[in-house]
Tab-separated table of C-alpha atoms in Angstrom:
chain	number	residue	atom	x	y	z
A	8	UNK	CA	33.370	-29.622	-11.011
A	9	UNK	CA	32.914	-32.951	-9.244
A	10	UNK	CA	32.043	-35.849	-11.521
A	11	UNK	CA	28.876	-34.904	-13.398
A	12	UNK	CA	28.097	-32.068	-10.975
A	13	UNK	CA	29.107	-28.475	-11.690
A	14	UNK	CA	28.908	-25.350	-9.532
A	15	UNK	CA	29.196	-21.803	-10.892
A	16	UNK	CA	29.625	-19.054	-8.332
A	17	UNK	CA	28.325	-15.644	-9.406
A	18	UNK	CA	29.047	-12.495	-7.434
A	19	UNK	CA	28.056	-8.854	-7.959
A	20	UNK	CA	30.494	-6.378	-6.382
A	21	UNK	CA	30.150	-2.607	-6.086
A	22	UNK	CA	33.287	-1.164	-7.704
A	23	UNK	CA	33.234	2.105	-5.757
A	24	UNK	CA	32.479	0.605	-2.337
A	25	UNK	CA	34.212	-2.759	-2.919
A	26	UNK	CA	31.427	-4.627	-1.130
A	27	UNK	CA	29.454	-7.671	-2.253
A	28	UNK	CA	25.952	-6.727	-3.336
A	29	UNK	CA	24.778	-10.222	-4.228
A	30	UNK	CA	26.177	-13.710	-4.623
A	31	UNK	CA	24.671	-17.024	-5.613
A	32	UNK	CA	25.808	-20.555	-6.423
A	33	UNK	CA	24.266	-22.302	-9.424
A	34	UNK	CA	24.439	-26.101	-9.048
A	35	UNK	CA	23.672	-28.348	-12.017
A	36	UNK	CA	24.823	-31.372	-13.978
A	37	UNK	CA	26.786	-31.424	-17.222
A	38	UNK	CA	23.592	-32.317	-19.103
A	39	UNK	CA	21.921	-29.157	-17.785
A	40	UNK	CA	24.750	-26.853	-18.892
A	41	UNK	CA	22.888	-25.194	-21.758
A	42	UNK	CA	19.629	-24.921	-19.818
A	43	UNK	CA	21.207	-23.214	-16.813
A	44	UNK	CA	23.088	-20.558	-18.792
A	45	UNK	CA	19.871	-18.726	-19.743
A	46	UNK	CA	18.709	-18.694	-16.125
A	47	UNK	CA	22.143	-17.493	-14.990
A	48	UNK	CA	22.215	-14.610	-17.483
A	49	UNK	CA	18.626	-13.566	-16.703
A	50	UNK	CA	19.288	-13.606	-12.967
A	51	UNK	CA	22.465	-11.524	-13.236
A	52	UNK	CA	20.868	-8.984	-15.603
A	53	UNK	CA	17.789	-8.616	-13.403
A	54	UNK	CA	19.947	-8.219	-10.303
A	55	UNK	CA	22.183	-5.571	-11.872
A	56	UNK	CA	19.273	-3.537	-13.262
A	57	UNK	CA	17.296	-3.630	-10.038
A	58	UNK	CA	20.239	-2.857	-7.783
A	59	UNK	CA	21.596	-0.007	-9.913
A	60	UNK	CA	18.176	1.691	-9.844
A	61	UNK	CA	17.914	1.236	-6.073
A	62	UNK	CA	21.417	2.574	-5.454
A	63	UNK	CA	20.811	5.662	-7.597
A	64	UNK	CA	17.576	6.399	-5.757
A	65	UNK	CA	19.180	5.937	-2.329
A	66	UNK	CA	22.069	8.212	-3.265
A	67	UNK	CA	19.731	10.928	-4.548
A	68	UNK	CA	17.683	10.885	-1.354
A	69	UNK	CA	20.785	12.287	0.330
A	70	UNK	CA	21.389	14.996	-2.301
A	71	UNK	CA	20.304	18.589	-1.645
A	72	UNK	CA	17.139	19.408	-3.641
A	73	UNK	CA	18.501	22.539	-5.348
A	74	UNK	CA	21.101	20.465	-7.221
A	75	UNK	CA	18.673	18.168	-8.997
A	76	UNK	CA	18.622	17.679	-12.766
A	77	UNK	CA	15.551	16.299	-14.553
A	78	UNK	CA	16.983	12.779	-14.262
A	79	UNK	CA	17.598	13.254	-10.550
A	80	UNK	CA	14.025	14.464	-10.075
A	81	UNK	CA	12.708	11.426	-11.931
A	82	UNK	CA	14.599	9.107	-9.596
A	83	UNK	CA	13.367	11.047	-6.565
A	84	UNK	CA	9.836	10.694	-7.878
A	85	UNK	CA	10.412	6.996	-8.423
A	86	UNK	CA	11.352	6.567	-4.760
A	87	UNK	CA	7.894	7.794	-3.755
A	88	UNK	CA	6.147	6.169	-6.708
A	89	UNK	CA	7.285	2.702	-5.628
A	90	UNK	CA	5.425	3.269	-2.359
A	91	UNK	CA	2.423	5.039	-3.875
A	92	UNK	CA	0.146	2.059	-3.193
A	93	UNK	CA	1.067	2.284	0.500
A	94	UNK	CA	0.023	5.864	1.344
A	95	UNK	CA	-1.676	8.733	-0.465
A	96	UNK	CA	1.179	11.047	0.580
A	97	UNK	CA	3.673	8.952	-1.379
A	98	UNK	CA	1.483	9.064	-4.482
A	99	UNK	CA	1.062	12.836	-4.277
A	100	UNK	CA	4.784	13.414	-3.741
A	101	UNK	CA	5.630	11.245	-6.750
A	102	UNK	CA	3.383	13.290	-9.053
A	103	UNK	CA	4.991	16.507	-7.801
A	104	UNK	CA	8.532	15.273	-8.516
A	105	UNK	CA	7.642	14.095	-12.033
A	106	UNK	CA	5.950	17.440	-12.757
A	107	UNK	CA	9.139	19.211	-11.673
A	108	UNK	CA	11.228	16.962	-13.924
A	109	UNK	CA	9.026	17.820	-16.924
A	110	UNK	CA	9.411	21.525	-16.169
A	111	UNK	CA	13.202	21.133	-16.186
A	112	UNK	CA	13.237	18.953	-19.327
A	113	UNK	CA	9.991	18.648	-21.360
A	114	UNK	CA	11.637	15.927	-23.477
A	115	UNK	CA	12.337	13.584	-20.563
A	116	UNK	CA	10.350	10.528	-21.701
A	117	UNK	CA	10.434	8.691	-18.375
A	118	UNK	CA	9.119	11.728	-16.495
A	119	UNK	CA	6.024	11.809	-18.707
A	120	UNK	CA	5.508	8.047	-18.410
A	121	UNK	CA	5.909	7.792	-14.656
A	122	UNK	CA	3.854	10.920	-14.067
A	123	UNK	CA	0.950	9.076	-15.684
A	124	UNK	CA	1.521	6.018	-13.516
A	125	UNK	CA	1.801	7.966	-10.259
A	126	UNK	CA	-1.211	10.138	-11.128
A	127	UNK	CA	-3.252	6.992	-11.675
A	128	UNK	CA	-2.208	5.696	-8.258
A	129	UNK	CA	-3.027	9.035	-6.642
A	130	UNK	CA	-6.501	9.062	-8.182
A	131	UNK	CA	-6.965	5.575	-6.740
A	132	UNK	CA	-6.608	7.161	-3.307
A	133	UNK	CA	-8.433	10.425	-4.001
A	134	UNK	CA	-10.896	9.811	-6.870
A	135	UNK	CA	-12.804	13.041	-6.182
A	136	UNK	CA	-9.797	15.365	-6.565
A	137	UNK	CA	-9.567	14.989	-10.357
A	138	UNK	CA	-12.236	15.273	-13.013
A	139	UNK	CA	-13.598	12.390	-15.029
A	140	UNK	CA	-10.923	13.019	-17.660
A	141	UNK	CA	-8.047	12.030	-15.358
A	142	UNK	CA	-7.426	8.849	-17.339
A	143	UNK	CA	-7.146	10.947	-20.510
A	144	UNK	CA	-4.525	13.096	-18.770
A	145	UNK	CA	-2.580	9.935	-17.965
A	146	UNK	CA	-2.870	8.659	-21.529
A	147	UNK	CA	-1.692	11.993	-22.943
A	148	UNK	CA	1.411	11.827	-20.737
A	149	UNK	CA	2.317	8.334	-21.941
A	150	UNK	CA	1.591	9.181	-25.566
A	151	UNK	CA	4.037	12.069	-25.207
A	152	UNK	CA	6.577	9.683	-23.683
A	153	UNK	CA	6.225	7.262	-26.608
A	154	UNK	CA	6.561	10.132	-29.083
A	155	UNK	CA	9.940	10.865	-27.521
A	156	UNK	CA	11.005	7.207	-27.260
A	157	UNK	CA	8.784	4.579	-28.885
A	158	UNK	CA	10.929	1.766	-27.477
A	159	UNK	CA	10.646	2.725	-23.808
A	160	UNK	CA	9.474	-0.457	-22.093
A	161	UNK	CA	8.204	1.466	-19.060
A	162	UNK	CA	6.010	3.656	-21.267
A	163	UNK	CA	4.516	0.560	-22.884
A	164	UNK	CA	3.936	-1.017	-19.469
A	165	UNK	CA	2.157	2.095	-18.240
A	166	UNK	CA	0.076	2.406	-21.409
A	167	UNK	CA	-0.925	-1.193	-20.818
A	168	UNK	CA	-2.105	-0.288	-17.323
A	169	UNK	CA	-4.028	2.729	-18.647
A	170	UNK	CA	-5.666	0.587	-21.328
A	171	UNK	CA	-6.755	-1.836	-18.605
A	172	UNK	CA	-8.445	0.970	-16.664
A	173	UNK	CA	-10.154	2.108	-19.863
A	174	UNK	CA	-11.469	-1.395	-20.449
A	175	UNK	CA	-9.477	-1.908	-23.653
A	176	UNK	CA	-8.183	-5.319	-22.644
A	177	UNK	CA	-6.596	-6.336	-25.948
A	178	UNK	CA	-4.655	-3.075	-26.180
A	179	UNK	CA	-3.559	-3.608	-22.576
A	180	UNK	CA	-2.256	-7.044	-23.509
A	181	UNK	CA	-0.458	-5.633	-26.575
A	182	UNK	CA	1.430	-2.978	-24.611
A	183	UNK	CA	2.358	-5.303	-21.734
A	184	UNK	CA	3.669	-7.907	-24.159
A	185	UNK	CA	5.602	-5.209	-26.023
A	186	UNK	CA	7.167	-4.122	-22.729
A	187	UNK	CA	8.331	-7.706	-22.117
A	188	UNK	CA	9.741	-7.943	-25.645
A	189	UNK	CA	11.760	-4.767	-25.089
A	190	UNK	CA	13.030	-5.816	-21.657
A	191	UNK	CA	12.663	-9.603	-21.323
A	192	UNK	CA	14.838	-9.937	-18.205
A	193	UNK	CA	13.047	-7.300	-16.115
A	194	UNK	CA	11.287	-9.088	-13.245
A	195	UNK	CA	9.173	-6.006	-12.508
A	196	UNK	CA	7.829	-5.947	-16.078
A	197	UNK	CA	7.089	-9.662	-15.785
A	198	UNK	CA	5.160	-9.032	-12.587
A	199	UNK	CA	3.029	-6.340	-14.194
A	200	UNK	CA	2.339	-8.611	-17.146
A	201	UNK	CA	1.232	-11.290	-14.700
A	202	UNK	CA	-0.997	-8.816	-12.852
A	203	UNK	CA	-2.717	-7.989	-16.142
A	204	UNK	CA	-3.296	-11.682	-16.830
A	205	UNK	CA	-5.011	-11.992	-13.445
A	206	UNK	CA	-7.440	-9.245	-14.446
A	207	UNK	CA	-7.929	-10.960	-17.800
A	208	UNK	CA	-8.946	-14.141	-15.972
A	209	UNK	CA	-5.772	-16.150	-16.664
A	210	UNK	CA	-4.323	-16.831	-13.170
A	211	UNK	CA	-2.538	-20.069	-14.140
A	212	UNK	CA	-0.503	-18.391	-16.870
A	213	UNK	CA	0.056	-15.400	-14.585
A	214	UNK	CA	1.430	-17.655	-11.842
A	215	UNK	CA	3.983	-19.186	-14.217
A	216	UNK	CA	5.273	-15.724	-15.134
A	217	UNK	CA	5.397	-14.540	-11.504
A	218	UNK	CA	7.339	-17.569	-10.347
A	219	UNK	CA	9.793	-17.183	-13.233
A	220	UNK	CA	10.279	-13.543	-12.203
A	221	UNK	CA	10.930	-14.684	-8.637
A	222	UNK	CA	13.585	-17.136	-9.792
A	223	UNK	CA	15.560	-14.514	-11.702
A	224	UNK	CA	15.180	-11.748	-9.094
A	225	UNK	CA	16.904	-12.819	-5.867
A	226	UNK	CA	15.631	-9.697	-4.053
A	227	UNK	CA	11.966	-10.586	-4.770
A	228	UNK	CA	10.119	-7.287	-4.140
A	229	UNK	CA	6.722	-7.106	-2.459
A	230	UNK	CA	4.979	-6.581	-5.814
A	231	UNK	CA	5.719	-10.147	-6.856
A	232	UNK	CA	4.278	-11.574	-3.633
A	233	UNK	CA	1.122	-9.513	-4.239
A	234	UNK	CA	0.839	-10.866	-7.782
A	235	UNK	CA	1.514	-14.429	-6.646
A	236	UNK	CA	-1.055	-14.128	-3.859
A	237	UNK	CA	-3.723	-12.862	-6.256
A	238	UNK	CA	-2.994	-15.779	-8.589
A	239	UNK	CA	-3.457	-18.284	-5.783
A	240	UNK	CA	-6.637	-16.525	-4.634
A	241	UNK	CA	-8.314	-16.937	-8.015
A	242	UNK	CA	-7.038	-20.510	-8.297
A	243	UNK	CA	-8.869	-21.258	-5.052
A	244	UNK	CA	-5.636	-21.950	-3.146
A	245	UNK	CA	-6.418	-19.648	-0.240
A	246	UNK	CA	-3.792	-20.948	2.208
A	247	UNK	CA	-1.068	-20.353	-0.367
A	248	UNK	CA	-2.495	-16.885	-1.027
A	249	UNK	CA	-2.380	-16.027	2.677
A	250	UNK	CA	1.236	-17.211	2.885
A	251	UNK	CA	2.168	-14.912	-0.013
A	252	UNK	CA	0.453	-11.850	1.445
A	253	UNK	CA	2.083	-12.421	4.838
A	254	UNK	CA	5.550	-12.310	3.270
A	255	UNK	CA	4.977	-8.709	2.207
A	256	UNK	CA	7.092	-6.247	4.170
A	257	UNK	CA	4.915	-3.201	3.472
A	258	UNK	CA	1.255	-4.127	2.841
A	259	UNK	CA	-0.476	-2.195	0.076
A	260	UNK	CA	-4.064	-1.763	-1.065
A	261	UNK	CA	-4.335	-5.009	-3.022
A	262	UNK	CA	-2.484	-7.203	-0.562
A	263	UNK	CA	-4.562	-6.292	2.483
A	264	UNK	CA	-7.964	-6.574	0.778
A	265	UNK	CA	-7.100	-9.867	-0.929
A	266	UNK	CA	-5.646	-11.180	2.331
A	267	UNK	CA	-8.989	-10.333	3.936
A	268	UNK	CA	-10.887	-12.200	1.219
A	269	UNK	CA	-8.541	-15.206	1.447
A	270	UNK	CA	-8.972	-15.454	5.218
A	271	UNK	CA	-12.734	-15.280	4.778
A	272	UNK	CA	-12.688	-18.153	2.270
A	273	UNK	CA	-10.675	-20.196	4.771
A	274	UNK	CA	-13.401	-19.680	7.361
A	275	UNK	CA	-11.210	-17.437	9.509
A	276	UNK	CA	-14.066	-15.136	10.528
A	277	UNK	CA	-12.361	-13.259	13.347
A	278	UNK	CA	-9.081	-12.786	11.472
A	279	UNK	CA	-10.816	-11.678	8.279
A	280	UNK	CA	-12.894	-9.110	10.200
A	281	UNK	CA	-9.796	-7.747	11.942
A	282	UNK	CA	-7.903	-7.555	8.651
A	283	UNK	CA	-10.806	-5.785	6.937
A	284	UNK	CA	-10.822	-3.166	9.694
A	285	UNK	CA	-7.082	-2.705	9.141
A	286	UNK	CA	-7.708	-2.348	5.408
A	287	UNK	CA	-10.279	0.392	5.972
A	288	UNK	CA	-7.963	2.227	8.348
A	289	UNK	CA	-4.830	1.882	6.223
A	290	UNK	CA	-6.351	2.750	2.842
A	291	UNK	CA	-9.256	4.997	3.852
A	292	UNK	CA	-11.274	3.113	1.214
A	293	UNK	CA	-14.634	1.396	1.521
A	294	UNK	CA	-15.201	-1.987	-0.122
A	295	UNK	CA	-16.941	-0.254	-3.024
A	296	UNK	CA	-14.098	2.266	-3.419
A	297	UNK	CA	-11.578	-0.574	-3.471
A	298	UNK	CA	-13.559	-2.472	-6.083
A	299	UNK	CA	-13.436	0.590	-8.340
A	300	UNK	CA	-9.666	0.010	-8.568
A	301	UNK	CA	-10.087	-3.625	-9.684
A	302	UNK	CA	-10.533	-3.786	-13.454
A	303	UNK	CA	-11.549	-7.338	-14.342
A	304	UNK	CA	-12.460	-8.244	-17.894
A	305	UNK	CA	-15.109	-10.608	-16.550
A	306	UNK	CA	-17.422	-8.550	-14.288
A	307	UNK	CA	-18.475	-11.730	-12.503
A	308	UNK	CA	-15.045	-11.915	-10.864
A	309	UNK	CA	-15.483	-8.475	-9.333
A	310	UNK	CA	-18.916	-9.540	-8.096
A	311	UNK	CA	-17.404	-12.631	-6.454
A	312	UNK	CA	-14.875	-10.427	-4.672
A	313	UNK	CA	-17.616	-7.991	-3.621
A	314	UNK	CA	-19.744	-10.763	-2.123
A	315	UNK	CA	-16.807	-12.144	-0.144
A	316	UNK	CA	-15.784	-8.787	1.317
A	317	UNK	CA	-19.332	-7.596	2.029
A	318	UNK	CA	-20.171	-10.863	3.801
A	319	UNK	CA	-17.566	-10.212	6.505
A	320	UNK	CA	-19.262	-8.899	9.671
A	321	UNK	CA	-17.415	-6.041	11.358
């Protein structure tokens, strides 16, 4: 403490390895004491949750496959699931791991929930490999998950995503909001709630949520930059959108197509054409195939996106 200024140093240390995982200084005045404590708690909780999950996944990657329990298999599946928007192989591998987990333990709620999520991502890559009832298969998996644990925030998040695909926008909002109620300090859940708001045509509100998630998650995963970039795109702030998409370490389907559209709106004809070619090569999706994965409540928004992408000469 120095006069009216106060500094609190927070540090997260791994007990088994005795190394510092994260540290941060919170600077504020005496008058801000009660305001900063909520931010401090949220940041620490989000950091612990995110890092513990990452450490468990990394450790399991090194474990021999024949020793896996259902929980281990779920975490292995999650490792691939987190990258399922990057390659079709990741999406397929994730589904396989979650299926194995369900075989080992049919009452593993998370396995059912994440199987639905990864299957949805896989169908986004290979829409012809599953019948028209694929979304019903996903819904059945999440319903089973909620039967086992009705307070699983991940199951509610995933049911929200499924409801969005089905075009039930109010139910999608209900489940995403329920997920946030159950886990209010989870930056990932916040990001998914923001992504839904983008598709509901509320980019300003979505941006507020994304930026709050970024403040409490010092690791700031790529997903949040994607969400932030999409918010800026629909707010007409194309330079800011481009800056967000270029911060992404591993580009995914949404980031590369929306980067293309943002560059086009900035009049960057050559760059937008080059990026669109990269998008086709990376995703193996046409513009029309990509648009099938974009579930906007207002169909005019999808048409705007279509016109931008189809106007790019390649």
